[in-house]
Amino acid sequence: MAKQQLLKQIKELAKDDNPIRSSIASVILDNLDHISKLSIVDIAKLSNVSTTTVIRFCNSLGLSGFKELKMVLKFLSLYHISDDMSYAIDNSLLNQSMKFLNQYNAIKYQASLELSNLYEDLTIYNLAKIINERKRIHIFAFSLAYKIASIWATRLGWLNIQTFCLNDYNLMENQINLIHDEDICLFITLSGQNKQLANFLATVEENTNNLQIYVITGQYPTQFFNDVKNKIIIHCDEQQIWDSYSITAQTLIQFLDLVYYELLNKVIKK
């Protein structure tokens, strides 16, 4: 199989009717940024399958095993010969620059209105208030959401708020012992489809009592986060034009900026 086609096939398998194939494929996609650090045991554990099943999955992709899978995915990551996602765009927008720009800006405008609503209903203010009160925050996210959150976490440190921001599942599991009921946890997902993040959230809930847990998602609640009490949705209709989370990521940055602004107000008032 050509290297360029591997990621495409894994994405197709993530939507497969077979729950085993779908689970393994989803776990691999959720961990692309640090797949080289994970062992076959890690993947099997996250997928709730045996290591033998993971090997069979790799074989079905035309690979000798999990080691070769990691090597190919690392190659794709290094050289950005990623996948068909670069072309996942509404065909009617191809070679229609102004039409695309108009729709792009319309989606950004709608996202800004959603953000204004979060300000008006005090969602942003209340989140800043509880972060300021608790002074210790744990943030869990993957991929682009993690990169955005890690920069924000650094800024929180300037306000003397103790912040942990993690995207490595093994480190996340170790972090559970450091989470106290008087802390606050944020789980951030642009797609709302991250099963691994949802599983870890469930583990945190099992090991704490009155912990404040928030999920910040760029999509309306999916099956993975339906039962979470505190959900903050920074929704935009970006999927209308392409299979990307660029505008959603921009909106997340703005949302976190506004939370930081409210925290600044509280610090300066002191």
mmCIF file of C-alpha atoms in Angstrom:
data_model
loop_
_atom_site.group_PDB
_atom_site.id
_atom_site.type_symbol
_atom_site.label_atom_id
_atom_site.label_comp_id
_atom_site.label_asym_id
_atom_site.label_seq_id
_atom_site.Cartn_x
_atom_site.Cartn_y
_atom_site.Cartn_z
ATOM 1 C CA MET A 1 0.000 0.000 0.000
ATOM 2 C CA ALA A 2 1.330 3.465 -0.826
ATOM 3 C CA LYS A 3 2.236 5.429 2.272
ATOM 4 C CA GLN A 4 -0.045 8.266 1.201
ATOM 5 C CA GLN A 5 -3.059 5.931 1.240
ATOM 6 C CA LEU A 6 -2.511 4.468 4.705
ATOM 7 C CA LEU A 7 -3.999 7.338 6.675
ATOM 8 C CA LYS A 8 -6.971 7.466 4.351
ATOM 9 C CA GLN A 9 -7.721 3.802 4.973
ATOM 10 C CA ILE A 10 -7.354 4.158 8.747
ATOM 11 C CA LYS A 11 -9.874 7.031 8.668
ATOM 12 C CA GLU A 12 -12.274 4.880 6.697
ATOM 13 C CA LEU A 13 -11.869 2.048 9.229
ATOM 14 C CA ALA A 14 -12.650 4.466 12.073
ATOM 15 C CA LYS A 15 -16.173 4.648 10.602
ATOM 16 C CA ASP A 16 -16.376 0.889 10.056
ATOM 17 C CA ASP A 17 -19.397 -1.027 11.331
ATOM 18 C CA ASN A 18 -17.048 -3.499 12.987
ATOM 19 C CA PRO A 19 -16.536 -2.103 16.521
ATOM 20 C CA ILE A 20 -13.088 -3.673 16.918
ATOM 21 C CA ARG A 21 -11.651 -2.180 13.715
ATOM 22 C CA SER A 22 -13.363 1.114 14.431
ATOM 23 C CA SER A 23 -11.976 1.266 17.972
ATOM 24 C CA ILE A 24 -8.369 0.552 16.981
ATOM 25 C CA ALA A 25 -8.484 2.986 14.062
ATOM 26 C CA SER A 26 -9.976 5.735 16.246
ATOM 27 C CA VAL A 27 -7.328 5.285 18.923
ATOM 28 C CA ILE A 28 -4.553 5.509 16.314
ATOM 29 C CA LEU A 29 -6.040 8.693 14.839
ATOM 30 C CA ASP A 30 -6.450 10.243 18.282
ATOM 31 C CA ASN A 31 -2.770 9.616 19.024
ATOM 32 C CA LEU A 32 -1.093 10.519 15.733
ATOM 33 C CA ASP A 33 0.987 13.291 17.311
ATOM 34 C CA HIS A 34 2.712 10.913 19.725
ATOM 35 C CA ILE A 35 2.132 7.473 18.195
ATOM 36 C CA SER A 36 5.895 6.835 18.248
ATOM 37 C CA LYS A 37 5.816 6.957 22.057
ATOM 38 C CA LEU A 38 3.075 4.358 22.400
ATOM 39 C CA SER A 39 3.613 0.622 22.501
ATOM 40 C CA ILE A 40 1.371 -2.042 21.050
ATOM 41 C CA VAL A 41 0.246 -2.730 24.630
ATOM 42 C CA ASP A 42 -0.833 0.917 24.983
ATOM 43 C CA ILE A 43 -2.875 0.771 21.773
ATOM 44 C CA ALA A 44 -4.457 -2.540 22.787
ATOM 45 C CA LYS A 45 -5.380 -1.171 26.209
ATOM 46 C CA LEU A 46 -6.918 2.015 24.803
ATOM 47 C CA SER A 47 -8.847 -0.006 22.214
ATOM 48 C CA ASN A 48 -9.972 -2.661 24.704
ATOM 49 C CA VAL A 49 -8.551 -5.433 22.539
ATOM 50 C CA SER A 50 -5.617 -7.838 22.669
ATOM 51 C CA THR A 51 -2.191 -7.115 21.193
ATOM 52 C CA THR A 52 -2.806 -9.966 18.745
ATOM 53 C CA THR A 53 -5.884 -8.141 17.470
ATOM 54 C CA VAL A 54 -3.816 -4.980 16.949
ATOM 55 C CA ILE A 55 -1.299 -6.992 14.909
ATOM 56 C CA ARG A 56 -4.120 -8.423 12.784
ATOM 57 C CA PHE A 57 -5.387 -4.884 12.237
ATOM 58 C CA CYS A 58 -1.936 -3.838 10.985
ATOM 59 C CA ASN A 59 -1.777 -6.914 8.754
ATOM 60 C CA SER A 60 -5.114 -5.948 7.209
ATOM 61 C CA LEU A 61 -3.464 -2.682 6.142
ATOM 62 C CA GLY A 62 -0.757 -4.616 4.342
ATOM 63 C CA LEU A 63 1.816 -4.061 7.089
ATOM 64 C CA SER A 64 4.006 -6.577 8.896
ATOM 65 C CA GLY A 65 2.937 -5.361 12.305
ATOM 66 C CA PHE A 66 2.606 -2.427 14.701
ATOM 67 C CA LYS A 67 6.277 -1.444 14.395
ATOM 68 C CA GLU A 68 5.912 -0.857 10.667
ATOM 69 C CA LEU A 69 2.679 1.077 11.247
ATOM 70 C CA LYS A 70 4.502 3.463 13.589
ATOM 71 C CA MET A 71 7.337 3.904 11.102
ATOM 72 C CA VAL A 72 4.985 4.773 8.246
ATOM 73 C CA LEU A 73 2.934 7.199 10.355
ATOM 74 C CA LYS A 74 6.136 8.890 11.520
ATOM 75 C CA PHE A 75 7.197 9.264 7.871
ATOM 76 C CA LEU A 76 3.867 10.852 6.981
ATOM 77 C CA SER A 77 4.147 13.236 9.919
ATOM 78 C CA LEU A 78 7.698 14.309 9.120
ATOM 79 C CA TYR A 79 7.119 14.964 5.447
ATOM 80 C CA HIS A 80 3.517 16.154 5.638
ATOM 81 C CA ILE A 81 2.493 13.656 2.960
ATOM 82 C CA SER A 82 -0.431 13.286 5.164
ATOM 83 C CA ASP A 83 -3.690 12.314 3.703
ATOM 84 C CA ASP A 84 -6.669 13.095 1.588
ATOM 85 C CA MET A 85 -7.834 15.684 4.127
ATOM 86 C CA SER A 86 -6.056 18.396 2.129
ATOM 87 C CA TYR A 87 -8.662 17.781 -0.544
ATOM 88 C CA ALA A 88 -11.675 17.291 1.721
ATOM 89 C CA ILE A 89 -13.516 20.384 0.548
ATOM 90 C CA ASP A 90 -16.932 21.084 -0.920
ATOM 91 C CA ASN A 91 -16.327 20.566 -4.652
ATOM 92 C CA SER A 92 -18.663 23.427 -5.519
ATOM 93 C CA LEU A 93 -16.156 25.805 -3.898
ATOM 94 C CA LEU A 94 -13.179 24.759 -6.003
ATOM 95 C CA ASN A 95 -11.992 27.527 -8.338
ATOM 96 C CA GLN A 96 -14.592 29.803 -6.748
ATOM 97 C CA SER A 97 -12.394 32.022 -4.588
ATOM 98 C CA MET A 98 -14.914 34.706 -3.697
ATOM 99 C CA LYS A 99 -17.661 32.181 -3.040
ATOM 100 C CA PHE A 100 -15.346 30.325 -0.689
ATOM 101 C CA LEU A 101 -14.236 33.530 1.032
ATOM 102 C CA ASN A 102 -17.830 34.665 1.535
ATOM 103 C CA GLN A 103 -18.835 31.346 3.091
ATOM 104 C CA TYR A 104 -15.657 31.243 5.174
ATOM 105 C CA ASN A 105 -16.301 34.727 6.556
ATOM 106 C CA ALA A 106 -19.977 33.944 7.152
ATOM 107 C CA ILE A 107 -18.998 30.930 9.275
ATOM 108 C CA LYS A 108 -16.460 33.035 11.193
ATOM 109 C CA TYR A 109 -19.117 35.681 11.816
ATOM 110 C CA GLN A 110 -21.582 33.094 13.105
ATOM 111 C CA ALA A 111 -18.867 31.686 15.368
ATOM 112 C CA SER A 112 -18.264 35.184 16.763
ATOM 113 C CA LEU A 113 -21.967 35.465 17.585
ATOM 114 C CA GLU A 114 -21.813 32.134 19.424
ATOM 115 C CA LEU A 115 -18.838 33.509 21.358
ATOM 116 C CA SER A 116 -20.781 36.658 22.246
ATOM 117 C CA ASN A 117 -23.578 34.475 23.591
ATOM 118 C CA LEU A 118 -21.093 32.745 25.895
ATOM 119 C CA TYR A 119 -20.150 36.170 27.213
ATOM 120 C CA GLU A 120 -23.722 37.352 27.641
ATOM 121 C CA ASP A 121 -24.888 34.245 29.487
ATOM 122 C CA LEU A 122 -21.880 34.575 31.866
ATOM 123 C CA THR A 123 -20.341 31.251 30.798
ATOM 124 C CA ILE A 124 -16.941 32.888 30.267
ATOM 125 C CA TYR A 125 -17.180 34.944 33.450
ATOM 126 C CA ASN A 126 -18.172 31.952 35.564
ATOM 127 C CA LEU A 127 -15.361 29.774 34.224
ATOM 128 C CA ALA A 128 -12.833 32.503 34.988
ATOM 129 C CA LYS A 129 -14.338 32.898 38.452
ATOM 130 C CA ILE A 130 -13.948 29.241 39.374
ATOM 131 C CA ILE A 131 -10.397 29.069 37.949
ATOM 132 C CA ASN A 132 -9.472 32.118 40.010
ATOM 133 C CA GLU A 133 -10.995 30.597 43.151
ATOM 134 C CA ARG A 134 -9.394 27.176 42.814
ATOM 135 C CA LYS A 135 -5.966 28.343 41.617
ATOM 136 C CA ARG A 136 -5.043 24.885 40.294
ATOM 137 C CA ILE A 137 -6.132 23.593 36.915
ATOM 138 C CA HIS A 138 -5.532 20.402 34.932
ATOM 139 C CA ILE A 139 -6.000 20.593 31.156
ATOM 140 C CA PHE A 140 -6.225 17.535 28.923
ATOM 141 C CA ALA A 141 -6.322 17.750 25.118
ATOM 142 C CA PHE A 142 -4.786 16.298 21.976
ATOM 143 C CA SER A 143 -3.386 17.538 18.660
ATOM 144 C CA LEU A 144 -4.274 21.124 17.721
ATOM 145 C CA ALA A 145 -6.441 21.624 20.802
ATOM 146 C CA TYR A 146 -3.444 20.731 22.980
ATOM 147 C CA LYS A 147 -1.161 23.207 21.197
ATOM 148 C CA ILE A 148 -3.673 25.987 21.768
ATOM 149 C CA ALA A 149 -4.277 24.982 25.384
ATOM 150 C CA SER A 150 -0.560 24.721 26.202
ATOM 151 C CA ILE A 151 0.043 28.359 25.205
ATOM 152 C CA TRP A 152 -2.938 29.447 27.298
ATOM 153 C CA ALA A 153 -1.620 27.375 30.220
ATOM 154 C CA THR A 154 1.643 29.318 30.108
ATOM 155 C CA ARG A 155 -0.286 32.579 30.371
ATOM 156 C CA LEU A 156 -2.222 31.264 33.363
ATOM 157 C CA GLY A 157 1.114 30.671 35.071
ATOM 158 C CA TRP A 158 1.812 34.393 34.816
ATOM 159 C CA LEU A 159 -1.251 34.912 37.029
ATOM 160 C CA ASN A 160 0.090 32.469 39.652
ATOM 161 C CA ILE A 161 -2.432 29.803 38.693
ATOM 162 C CA GLN A 162 -0.832 26.374 38.942
ATOM 163 C CA THR A 163 -1.531 24.721 35.606
ATOM 164 C CA PHE A 164 -0.901 21.248 34.210
ATOM 165 C CA CYS A 165 -1.481 20.720 30.488
ATOM 166 C CA LEU A 166 -1.049 17.178 29.164
ATOM 167 C CA ASN A 167 -1.535 15.286 25.901
ATOM 168 C CA ASP A 168 0.343 12.062 26.630
ATOM 169 C CA TYR A 169 -1.992 9.303 27.811
ATOM 170 C CA ASN A 170 0.570 7.672 30.091
ATOM 171 C CA LEU A 171 1.354 10.981 31.770
ATOM 172 C CA MET A 172 -2.357 11.708 32.008
ATOM 173 C CA GLU A 173 -2.939 8.460 33.902
ATOM 174 C CA ASN A 174 -0.141 9.351 36.311
ATOM 175 C CA GLN A 175 -1.665 12.801 36.775
ATOM 176 C CA ILE A 176 -4.786 11.317 38.365
ATOM 177 C CA ASN A 177 -2.936 10.953 41.653
ATOM 178 C CA LEU A 178 -2.227 14.701 41.622
ATOM 179 C CA ILE A 179 -5.832 15.779 41.036
ATOM 180 C CA HIS A 180 -7.651 16.964 44.158
ATOM 181 C CA ASP A 181 -11.348 17.647 44.605
ATOM 182 C CA GLU A 182 -10.640 21.357 45.125
ATOM 183 C CA ASP A 183 -8.998 21.605 41.667
ATOM 184 C CA ILE A 184 -10.639 22.126 38.277
ATOM 185 C CA CYS A 185 -10.210 19.957 35.166
ATOM 186 C CA LEU A 186 -10.707 21.060 31.558
ATOM 187 C CA PHE A 187 -11.068 18.544 28.734
ATOM 188 C CA ILE A 188 -10.744 20.245 25.348
ATOM 189 C CA THR A 189 -11.713 18.664 22.022
ATOM 190 C CA LEU A 190 -12.318 20.486 18.757
ATOM 191 C CA SER A 191 -14.273 17.630 17.191
ATOM 192 C CA GLY A 192 -16.111 16.279 20.229
ATOM 193 C CA GLN A 193 -15.264 12.828 18.851
ATOM 194 C CA ASN A 194 -12.193 11.959 20.912
ATOM 195 C CA LYS A 195 -12.999 8.621 22.515
ATOM 196 C CA GLN A 196 -9.667 8.447 24.322
ATOM 197 C CA LEU A 197 -10.298 11.790 26.004
ATOM 198 C CA ALA A 198 -13.804 10.673 26.975
ATOM 199 C CA ASN A 199 -12.462 7.444 28.484
ATOM 200 C CA PHE A 200 -9.918 9.358 30.529
ATOM 201 C CA LEU A 201 -12.602 11.781 31.697
ATOM 202 C CA ALA A 202 -14.604 8.798 32.968
ATOM 203 C CA THR A 203 -11.534 7.545 34.846
ATOM 204 C CA VAL A 204 -11.052 10.945 36.492
ATOM 205 C CA GLU A 205 -14.701 11.005 37.549
ATOM 206 C CA GLU A 206 -14.346 7.558 39.122
ATOM 207 C CA ASN A 207 -11.358 8.685 41.177
ATOM 208 C CA THR A 208 -12.715 12.006 42.452
ATOM 209 C CA ASN A 209 -15.806 13.199 44.309
ATOM 210 C CA ASN A 210 -16.637 16.910 44.039
ATOM 211 C CA LEU A 211 -14.140 17.865 41.360
ATOM 212 C CA GLN A 212 -15.209 20.620 38.966
ATOM 213 C CA ILE A 213 -14.979 19.165 35.444
ATOM 214 C CA TYR A 214 -15.606 21.105 32.245
ATOM 215 C CA VAL A 215 -15.598 19.918 28.644
ATOM 216 C CA ILE A 216 -14.884 22.543 25.997
ATOM 217 C CA THR A 217 -15.853 21.279 22.562
ATOM 218 C CA GLY A 218 -16.130 22.724 19.089
ATOM 219 C CA GLN A 219 -19.152 20.582 18.240
ATOM 220 C CA TYR A 220 -22.479 19.871 19.881
ATOM 221 C CA PRO A 221 -22.203 17.025 22.420
ATOM 222 C CA THR A 222 -21.571 13.629 20.904
ATOM 223 C CA GLN A 223 -22.134 10.205 22.419
ATOM 224 C CA PHE A 224 -18.797 10.525 24.206
ATOM 225 C CA PHE A 225 -19.629 13.670 26.194
ATOM 226 C CA ASN A 226 -23.420 13.671 26.472
ATOM 227 C CA ASP A 227 -23.427 12.929 30.195
ATOM 228 C CA VAL A 228 -20.986 15.652 31.200
ATOM 229 C CA LYS A 229 -22.713 18.273 33.324
ATOM 230 C CA ASN A 230 -20.514 21.259 32.456
ATOM 231 C CA LYS A 231 -20.194 21.528 28.668
ATOM 232 C CA ILE A 232 -19.043 24.668 26.894
ATOM 233 C CA ILE A 233 -19.733 24.566 23.154
ATOM 234 C CA ILE A 234 -17.807 26.870 20.823
ATOM 235 C CA HIS A 235 -19.711 25.619 17.803
ATOM 236 C CA CYS A 236 -19.303 26.738 14.202
ATOM 237 C CA ASP A 237 -20.515 25.221 10.934
ATOM 238 C CA GLU A 238 -17.061 24.795 9.419
ATOM 239 C CA GLN A 239 -17.897 21.321 8.119
ATOM 240 C CA GLN A 240 -20.079 22.998 5.501
ATOM 241 C CA ILE A 241 -17.015 23.985 3.503
ATOM 242 C CA TRP A 242 -14.302 21.470 4.415
ATOM 243 C CA ASP A 243 -13.257 18.730 6.800
ATOM 244 C CA SER A 244 -11.084 20.922 8.974
ATOM 245 C CA TYR A 245 -11.134 22.638 12.359
ATOM 246 C CA SER A 246 -9.331 25.840 11.428
ATOM 247 C CA ILE A 247 -12.150 28.272 12.254
ATOM 248 C CA THR A 248 -13.069 26.197 15.307
ATOM 249 C CA ALA A 249 -9.479 26.466 16.514
ATOM 250 C CA GLN A 250 -9.516 30.233 15.988
ATOM 251 C CA THR A 251 -12.721 30.448 18.000
ATOM 252 C CA LEU A 252 -11.194 28.368 20.792
ATOM 253 C CA ILE A 253 -8.240 30.770 20.939
ATOM 254 C CA GLN A 254 -10.639 33.709 21.213
ATOM 255 C CA PHE A 255 -12.684 31.949 23.890
ATOM 256 C CA LEU A 256 -9.591 31.289 25.997
ATOM 257 C CA ASP A 257 -8.459 34.889 25.427
ATOM 258 C CA LEU A 258 -11.731 36.126 26.909
ATOM 259 C CA VAL A 259 -11.421 33.824 29.909
ATOM 260 C CA TYR A 260 -7.883 35.144 30.411
ATOM 261 C CA TYR A 261 -9.168 38.724 30.166
ATOM 262 C CA GLU A 262 -11.708 38.042 32.931
ATOM 263 C CA LEU A 263 -8.952 36.521 35.049
ATOM 264 C CA LEU A 264 -6.858 39.656 34.484
ATOM 265 C CA ASN A 265 -9.758 41.766 35.740
ATOM 266 C CA LYS A 266 -9.888 39.740 38.933
ATOM 267 C CA VAL A 267 -6.124 39.894 39.482
ATOM 268 C CA ILE A 268 -5.896 43.641 38.851
ATOM 269 C CA LYS A 269 -8.843 44.333 41.185
ATOM 270 C CA LYS A 270 -6.836 42.761 44.002
#
